[in-house]
């Protein structure tokens, strides 16, 4: 199993029946593949429609039914069209049960940077600042390191997405919970030791006596 | 009752230097024929306010490629590398706004509110230079309202009163922008006789719409 | 012709083709009776639906289609349902071309009091404060006096509805235009002299050389 | 999927002392069976936030007659002389709010905004005790957001996901209130199987609705 699939399958395990969930573009969007239909989860992309479903068979795409990345999707029974004002009303108003986002850096305060690398990459924050500020639960799904450098750092050096402490970080090595005391290591990936995780992490980790092995959906 | 204009006639009404609210999300729900007509007439120095800059060859991307735009206000330009280069080169000015804040700023402009009090962006680069207000013990950014000379909308269906319906994820910014353009031009996929659209199906009342674009040939 | 009919017919004369017009409960609502259908005017009540029509034949009423007073109405072809947020978005945002309201007092500053008689009658302002603040044109349609006392006074003694100077006052005696200089007498009712109007008016009136006779629709 | 409750079961969930957002405009679009059930169970000390107090014998008027209410926040109580008497006698506290401000305060509460910046009420009794903010050289009142323990809605049609459609002037405050109740209970005239309501016809997405009331027998 590759790193991205492992992360997506672990995140899928966080999803409870009937939730309204927003999945970011890229890795986070893979989470939907591992959520059983019978959970009655509604997926939302910030561009509209609550109740996004899988890409339709070729030739049955609708140019007016896409995810936030512009990819074709379908609508599940009970889907509802919403405009951007309602979409972000739900997000900012706390009606969104969970958002899963990518990250560039997470720090010991549990704060996220994921929208800008000054002078290099300025794609814009899109919906990320509203999602992190407003969603009931924020999960960051990302690879542990980029180009050999840990993305879990003592203090974000990149521009912050929000002051809000995110709720959970899932990487291919570990599940980490930001708390008031700092970053608590909760789970290790199969075959990965606590020492491996410490070695791969620039930030200090609080390591409880019991560390579970990741459960995958 | 409103007559319907050809795209070229609408593009003639929009002078160089005008500010335009343009509907769409990654070019889904964008008035492509209006944009083609603006490019064809050689429009210059436009300010474009939109969720994103789409991608080269689609929607707002075509205006960027044609160098018709001098300023962009958007939440995301990450899928338009051409605009990113022009921004970094200083040829096009770009203001990045969180997506939920952007749609509320346009709504505020359209519905006569003085601005938006939002928690989004607090403690980030977005708050620079902005007024803050405390309400009920919490702090909020004051984000200013947005209006523009024109709103260019895509719709699914219209009648000749100008009532508009939208489809699925092609709603996005269109219904909100309909309130905030001093002149509102809508490009519907179809136009039906007055009385055909049920009142409960109308998302933008015709009183907001100044001009319709004829159906595609 | 009784006083109310005369006022309603004179106000109807102010309405231009294609306008969006809000009529208050009571006397103002009578104005609709004198506006020809071919003008293509859309009437809105603040409770929703743009395109209100006459009361339907007995037995054909719809409990979900009423005016702001709760009276049964119909919907004209091209009508659109709107909720209260949109209704007041249109009103506050300046999209409403005209509102016709009743009044308790109008003063020399052109300011209106029409929602409260302290200690006696406190019905609430309903939509009046938003209407007077936001409508493009505000017309007060009222009888010139109440219980023998002029309702056009030097300075309002009752709580104001808005700081905004209203645009025109129509009574059964006169048409008066509030201006920066004060209340200008524009028209007299048939058979009513300038002296009659002065005698019935507590406020100072500016009386130009030419005073037209009211035109009735 | 949501089951549907009998009105009496819903009334049991609403404790004495609760705050209730109740949809409707002069009792059009008001959940009458929910109100009847609250009266039947002898509810006390409720705070009712609604456009108006309807009239004795209908909608919120029935709660007033039953003395179930200790506080009312509304824009208009003029057609309920009983409430006016109780207010003047000091038995029910009434806060009067301009209608457009009331719906925006509820929206702000529902969509996570810090309040409303409105010109409505400036220079009138409404501004007393309120913060003002200057934006772009104009002054606005800061009106605080409103949320409540429950939102009680009337709808035209629902499905068992909780998606709601409204009819004509029975929309009014219902779609906005759906965002601002911590528990949202909807009383639809009919309930249809999931998948029957087209996504574009949904006005309130089911994710906002906690409970449906069974159809009338």
CSV table of N, CA and C in Angstrom, one decimal, chain C residues 40-141:
chain,number,residue,atom,x,y,z
C,40,UNK,N,-45.9,46.7,-17.1
C,40,UNK,CA,-44.9,45.6,-16.7
C,40,UNK,C,-44.3,45.9,-15.4
C,41,UNK,N,-45.1,46.5,-14.5
C,41,UNK,CA,-44.5,46.8,-13.1
C,41,UNK,C,-44.6,45.5,-12.3
C,42,UNK,N,-43.5,45.3,-11.5
C,42,UNK,CA,-43.6,44.2,-10.6
C,42,UNK,C,-43.8,44.7,-9.1
C,43,UNK,N,-44.9,44.2,-8.5
C,43,UNK,CA,-45.1,44.5,-7.1
C,43,UNK,C,-44.5,43.5,-6.2
C,44,UNK,N,-43.9,44.0,-5.2
C,44,UNK,CA,-43.3,43.1,-4.2
C,44,UNK,C,-43.9,43.5,-2.8
C,45,UNK,N,-44.1,42.5,-2.0
C,45,UNK,CA,-44.4,42.8,-0.6
C,45,UNK,C,-43.2,42.2,0.1
C,46,UNK,N,-42.9,42.7,1.3
C,46,UNK,CA,-41.7,42.4,1.9
C,46,UNK,C,-41.7,40.9,2.4
C,47,UNK,N,-42.8,40.3,2.5
C,47,UNK,CA,-42.9,38.9,2.9
C,47,UNK,C,-42.5,37.9,1.8
C,48,UNK,N,-42.3,38.4,0.6
C,48,UNK,CA,-41.8,37.5,-0.5
C,48,UNK,C,-42.6,37.5,-1.7
C,49,UNK,N,-42.2,36.9,-2.8
C,49,UNK,CA,-42.8,36.9,-4.1
C,49,UNK,C,-42.8,38.3,-4.8
C,50,UNK,N,-42.0,38.3,-5.9
C,50,UNK,CA,-42.0,39.5,-6.8
C,50,UNK,C,-43.0,39.2,-7.9
C,51,UNK,N,-43.9,40.1,-8.1
C,51,UNK,CA,-44.9,39.8,-9.1
C,51,UNK,C,-46.3,39.5,-8.4
C,52,UNK,N,-46.6,40.2,-7.4
C,52,UNK,CA,-47.9,40.0,-6.8
C,52,UNK,C,-49.0,40.5,-7.7
C,53,UNK,N,-50.1,39.7,-7.8
C,53,UNK,CA,-51.3,40.2,-8.5
C,53,UNK,C,-52.5,40.3,-7.6
C,54,UNK,N,-53.6,40.5,-8.3
C,54,UNK,CA,-54.9,40.8,-7.6
C,54,UNK,C,-55.3,39.5,-6.8
C,55,UNK,N,-56.2,39.8,-5.8
C,55,UNK,CA,-56.8,38.7,-5.1
C,55,UNK,C,-57.5,37.7,-6.0
C,56,UNK,N,-57.3,36.4,-5.9
C,56,UNK,CA,-57.9,35.5,-6.8
C,56,UNK,C,-59.4,35.3,-6.5
C,57,UNK,N,-60.1,34.7,-7.5
C,57,UNK,CA,-61.5,34.5,-7.3
C,57,UNK,C,-61.7,33.6,-6.1
C,58,UNK,N,-62.9,33.7,-5.4
C,58,UNK,CA,-63.2,32.9,-4.2
C,58,UNK,C,-63.0,31.4,-4.5
C,59,UNK,N,-62.4,30.8,-3.6
C,59,UNK,CA,-62.2,29.3,-3.7
C,59,UNK,C,-60.9,29.0,-4.4
C,60,UNK,N,-60.2,30.0,-5.0
C,60,UNK,CA,-58.9,29.8,-5.6
C,60,UNK,C,-57.8,30.4,-4.9
C,61,UNK,N,-58.0,30.8,-3.6
C,61,UNK,CA,-56.9,31.4,-2.8
C,61,UNK,C,-55.9,30.3,-2.5
C,62,UNK,N,-54.6,30.7,-2.3
C,62,UNK,CA,-53.6,29.8,-1.8
C,62,UNK,C,-53.1,30.3,-0.5
C,63,UNK,N,-53.1,29.4,0.5
C,63,UNK,CA,-52.7,29.9,1.9
C,63,UNK,C,-51.3,30.3,1.9
C,64,UNK,N,-50.5,29.9,0.9
C,64,UNK,CA,-49.1,30.2,0.9
C,64,UNK,C,-48.8,31.4,-0.1
C,65,UNK,N,-49.8,32.2,-0.4
C,65,UNK,CA,-49.6,33.3,-1.3
C,65,UNK,C,-50.4,34.5,-0.9
C,66,UNK,N,-49.7,35.3,-0.1
C,66,UNK,CA,-50.4,36.4,0.6
C,66,UNK,C,-49.5,37.7,0.5
C,67,UNK,N,-50.2,38.8,0.8
C,67,UNK,CA,-49.4,40.1,0.8
C,67,UNK,C,-48.9,40.3,2.3
C,68,UNK,N,-48.2,41.4,2.5
C,68,UNK,CA,-47.6,41.6,3.8
C,68,UNK,C,-48.6,41.7,4.9
C,69,UNK,N,-49.9,42.0,4.6
C,69,UNK,CA,-50.9,42.0,5.6
C,69,UNK,C,-51.6,40.7,5.8
C,70,UNK,N,-51.2,39.7,5.0
C,70,UNK,CA,-51.8,38.4,5.2
C,70,UNK,C,-53.0,38.2,4.3
C,71,UNK,N,-53.3,39.1,3.4
C,71,UNK,CA,-54.4,39.0,2.5
C,71,UNK,C,-54.1,38.2,1.3
C,72,UNK,N,-55.0,37.4,0.7
C,72,UNK,CA,-54.7,36.5,-0.4
C,72,UNK,C,-54.4,37.3,-1.6
C,73,UNK,N,-53.4,36.9,-2.4
C,73,UNK,CA,-53.1,37.5,-3.7
C,73,UNK,C,-52.8,36.5,-4.7
C,74,UNK,N,-52.5,36.8,-5.9
C,74,UNK,CA,-52.1,35.9,-7.0
C,74,UNK,C,-50.7,36.3,-7.4
C,75,UNK,N,-50.2,35.5,-8.4
C,75,UNK,CA,-48.9,35.8,-8.9
C,75,UNK,C,-49.0,36.0,-10.4
C,76,UNK,N,-48.3,37.0,-10.9
C,76,UNK,CA,-48.4,37.3,-12.3
C,76,UNK,C,-47.4,36.4,-13.1
C,77,UNK,N,-47.6,36.2,-14.4
C,77,UNK,CA,-46.6,35.4,-15.1
C,77,UNK,C,-45.2,36.1,-15.0
C,78,UNK,N,-44.2,35.2,-14.7
C,78,UNK,CA,-42.8,35.8,-14.5
C,78,UNK,C,-42.6,36.1,-13.0
C,79,UNK,N,-43.5,35.7,-12.1
C,79,UNK,CA,-43.3,36.0,-10.7
C,79,UNK,C,-42.1,35.1,-10.2
C,80,UNK,N,-41.5,35.5,-9.1
C,80,UNK,CA,-40.4,34.8,-8.5
C,80,UNK,C,-40.6,34.8,-7.0
C,81,UNK,N,-40.5,33.6,-6.4
C,81,UNK,CA,-40.5,33.5,-4.9
C,81,UNK,C,-39.2,34.0,-4.3
C,82,UNK,N,-39.2,34.7,-3.3
C,82,UNK,CA,-38.0,35.1,-2.6
C,82,UNK,C,-38.2,35.0,-1.1
C,83,UNK,N,-37.1,34.7,-0.4
C,83,UNK,CA,-37.3,34.6,1.1
C,83,UNK,C,-37.0,36.0,1.7
C,84,UNK,N,-37.1,36.1,3.0
C,84,UNK,CA,-36.9,37.4,3.6
C,84,UNK,C,-35.5,38.0,3.5
C,85,UNK,N,-34.5,37.1,3.5
C,85,UNK,CA,-33.1,37.6,3.3
C,85,UNK,C,-33.0,38.2,1.9
C,86,UNK,N,-33.5,37.6,0.9
C,86,UNK,CA,-33.5,38.2,-0.4
C,86,UNK,C,-34.4,39.4,-0.5
C,87,UNK,N,-35.5,39.3,0.1
C,87,UNK,CA,-36.5,40.5,0.1
C,87,UNK,C,-35.8,41.7,0.6
C,88,UNK,N,-35.2,41.6,1.7
C,88,UNK,CA,-34.5,42.8,2.3
C,88,UNK,C,-33.2,43.1,1.7
C,89,UNK,N,-32.6,42.1,1.1
C,89,UNK,CA,-31.4,42.3,0.3
C,89,UNK,C,-31.7,43.3,-0.8
C,90,UNK,N,-32.8,43.0,-1.5
C,90,UNK,CA,-33.3,43.9,-2.6
C,90,UNK,C,-33.6,45.3,-2.1
C,91,UNK,N,-34.3,45.3,-0.9
C,91,UNK,CA,-34.7,46.6,-0.3
C,91,UNK,C,-33.5,47.4,0.1
C,92,UNK,N,-32.6,46.8,0.9
C,92,UNK,CA,-31.5,47.6,1.5
C,92,UNK,C,-30.5,47.9,0.5
C,93,UNK,N,-30.4,46.9,-0.5
C,93,UNK,CA,-29.3,47.1,-1.5
C,93,UNK,C,-29.7,48.0,-2.6
C,94,UNK,N,-30.8,48.7,-2.5
C,94,UNK,CA,-31.1,49.7,-3.5
C,94,UNK,C,-31.7,49.2,-4.8
C,95,UNK,N,-32.1,47.9,-4.8
C,95,UNK,CA,-32.7,47.3,-6.0
C,95,UNK,C,-34.2,47.5,-6.1
C,96,UNK,N,-34.8,48.0,-5.1
C,96,UNK,CA,-36.2,48.4,-5.1
C,96,UNK,C,-36.3,49.8,-5.7
C,97,UNK,N,-37.1,49.9,-6.8
C,97,UNK,CA,-37.2,51.2,-7.4
C,97,UNK,C,-38.0,52.2,-6.6
C,98,UNK,N,-39.0,51.7,-6.0
C,98,UNK,CA,-39.9,52.6,-5.3
C,98,UNK,C,-40.7,51.9,-4.1
C,99,UNK,N,-40.8,52.6,-3.0
C,99,UNK,CA,-41.7,52.1,-2.0
C,99,UNK,C,-42.8,53.2,-1.7
C,100,UNK,N,-44.0,52.8,-1.4
C,100,UNK,CA,-45.0,53.7,-1.0
C,100,UNK,C,-45.5,53.3,0.4
C,101,UNK,N,-45.4,54.2,1.3
C,101,UNK,CA,-45.6,54.0,2.7
C,101,UNK,C,-46.6,55.0,3.3
C,102,UNK,N,-47.3,54.6,4.3
C,102,UNK,CA,-48.1,55.5,5.1
C,102,UNK,C,-47.2,56.3,6.1
C,103,UNK,N,-47.8,57.4,6.6
C,103,UNK,CA,-47.0,58.2,7.5
C,103,UNK,C,-47.8,58.7,8.7
C,104,UNK,N,-47.1,58.9,9.8
C,104,UNK,CA,-47.8,59.6,11.0
C,104,UNK,C,-47.4,61.1,11.0
C,105,UNK,N,-46.1,61.3,10.7
C,105,UNK,CA,-45.6,62.7,10.6
C,105,UNK,C,-44.5,62.8,9.5
C,106,UNK,N,-44.5,63.9,8.8
C,106,UNK,CA,-43.4,64.3,7.9
C,106,UNK,C,-42.9,65.7,8.4
C,107,UNK,N,-41.6,65.9,8.4
C,107,UNK,CA,-41.2,67.2,8.8
C,107,UNK,C,-40.5,68.0,7.8
C,108,UNK,N,-40.0,69.2,8.1
C,108,UNK,CA,-39.4,70.1,7.1
C,108,UNK,C,-38.1,69.6,6.6
C,109,UNK,N,-37.5,68.7,7.4
C,109,UNK,CA,-36.3,68.0,6.9
C,109,UNK,C,-36.6,66.9,5.9
C,110,UNK,N,-37.9,66.6,5.7
C,110,UNK,CA,-38.3,65.5,4.9
C,110,UNK,C,-38.2,64.2,5.6
C,111,UNK,N,-38.1,64.2,6.9
C,111,UNK,CA,-37.9,62.9,7.6
C,111,UNK,C,-39.3,62.4,8.0
C,112,UNK,N,-39.4,61.1,8.1
C,112,UNK,CA,-40.7,60.4,8.3
C,112,UNK,C,-40.7,59.8,9.7
C,113,UNK,N,-41.9,59.9,10.4
C,113,UNK,CA,-42.1,59.0,11.6
C,113,UNK,C,-43.4,58.2,11.2
C,114,UNK,N,-43.3,56.9,11.3
C,114,UNK,CA,-44.5,56.1,11.0
C,114,UNK,C,-44.5,54.8,11.7
C,115,UNK,N,-43.8,54.6,12.8
C,115,UNK,CA,-43.9,53.3,13.4
C,115,UNK,C,-44.2,53.2,14.9
C,116,UNK,N,-44.4,54.3,15.5
C,116,UNK,CA,-44.5,54.3,17.0
C,116,UNK,C,-45.2,55.6,17.5
C,117,UNK,N,-46.1,55.4,18.4
C,117,UNK,CA,-46.6,56.5,19.2
C,117,UNK,C,-46.4,56.1,20.6
C,118,UNK,N,-45.3,56.7,21.2
C,118,UNK,CA,-44.9,56.1,22.5
C,118,UNK,C,-46.0,56.1,23.5
C,119,UNK,N,-46.1,55.0,24.2
C,119,UNK,CA,-47.1,54.8,25.2
C,119,UNK,C,-48.5,54.5,24.7
C,120,UNK,N,-48.7,54.7,23.4
C,120,UNK,CA,-50.0,54.4,22.8
C,120,UNK,C,-50.1,53.3,21.8
C,121,UNK,N,-49.2,53.4,20.9
C,121,UNK,CA,-49.3,52.4,19.8
C,121,UNK,C,-47.8,52.0,19.4
C,122,UNK,N,-47.5,50.8,19.7
C,122,UNK,CA,-46.1,50.3,19.4
C,122,UNK,C,-46.2,49.0,18.6
C,123,UNK,N,-46.6,49.2,17.3
C,123,UNK,CA,-46.8,48.0,16.5
C,123,UNK,C,-45.4,47.4,16.1
C,124,UNK,N,-44.4,48.2,16.1
C,124,UNK,CA,-43.1,47.8,15.6
C,124,UNK,C,-42.9,48.4,14.2
C,125,UNK,N,-41.6,48.4,13.8
C,125,UNK,CA,-41.3,49.1,12.5
C,125,UNK,C,-41.5,48.1,11.3
C,126,UNK,N,-41.6,46.8,11.6
C,126,UNK,CA,-41.7,45.9,10.5
C,126,UNK,C,-40.6,46.2,9.5
C,127,UNK,N,-41.0,46.3,8.2
C,127,UNK,CA,-40.0,46.6,7.2
C,127,UNK,C,-39.7,48.0,6.9
C,128,UNK,N,-40.4,48.9,7.6
C,128,UNK,CA,-40.4,50.4,7.2
C,128,UNK,C,-39.0,51.0,7.3
C,129,UNK,N,-38.3,50.7,8.3
C,129,UNK,CA,-37.0,51.3,8.5
C,129,UNK,C,-36.0,50.9,7.3
C,130,UNK,N,-36.1,49.7,6.9
C,130,UNK,CA,-35.3,49.2,5.8
C,130,UNK,C,-35.7,49.8,4.5
C,131,UNK,N,-37.1,49.9,4.3
C,131,UNK,CA,-37.6,50.4,3.1
C,131,UNK,C,-37.2,51.9,2.9
C,132,UNK,N,-37.4,52.7,4.0
C,132,UNK,CA,-37.1,54.1,3.9
C,132,UNK,C,-35.6,54.3,3.7
C,133,UNK,N,-34.8,53.5,4.3
C,133,UNK,CA,-33.3,53.6,4.2
C,133,UNK,C,-32.8,53.2,2.9
C,134,UNK,N,-33.4,52.1,2.3
C,134,UNK,CA,-32.8,51.5,1.1
C,134,UNK,C,-33.5,51.7,-0.2
C,135,UNK,N,-34.8,52.0,-0.3
C,135,UNK,CA,-35.4,52.1,-1.6
C,135,UNK,C,-34.9,53.2,-2.4
C,136,UNK,N,-34.8,53.1,-3.7
C,136,UNK,CA,-34.3,54.1,-4.6
C,136,UNK,C,-35.2,55.4,-4.4
C,137,UNK,N,-36.5,55.2,-4.3
C,137,UNK,CA,-37.4,56.3,-4.2
C,137,UNK,C,-38.5,56.0,-3.2
C,138,UNK,N,-38.7,56.9,-2.2
C,138,UNK,CA,-39.6,56.7,-1.1
C,138,UNK,C,-40.8,57.7,-1.3
C,139,UNK,N,-42.0,57.2,-1.4
C,139,UNK,CA,-43.2,58.1,-1.5
C,139,UNK,C,-44.1,57.8,-0.3
C,140,UNK,N,-44.4,58.9,0.4
C,140,UNK,CA,-45.3,58.7,1.5
C,140,UNK,C,-46.7,59.1,1.1
C,141,UNK,N,-47.7,58.2,1.2
C,141,UNK,CA,-49.0,58.4,0.8
C,141,UNK,C,-49.9,58.4,2.1
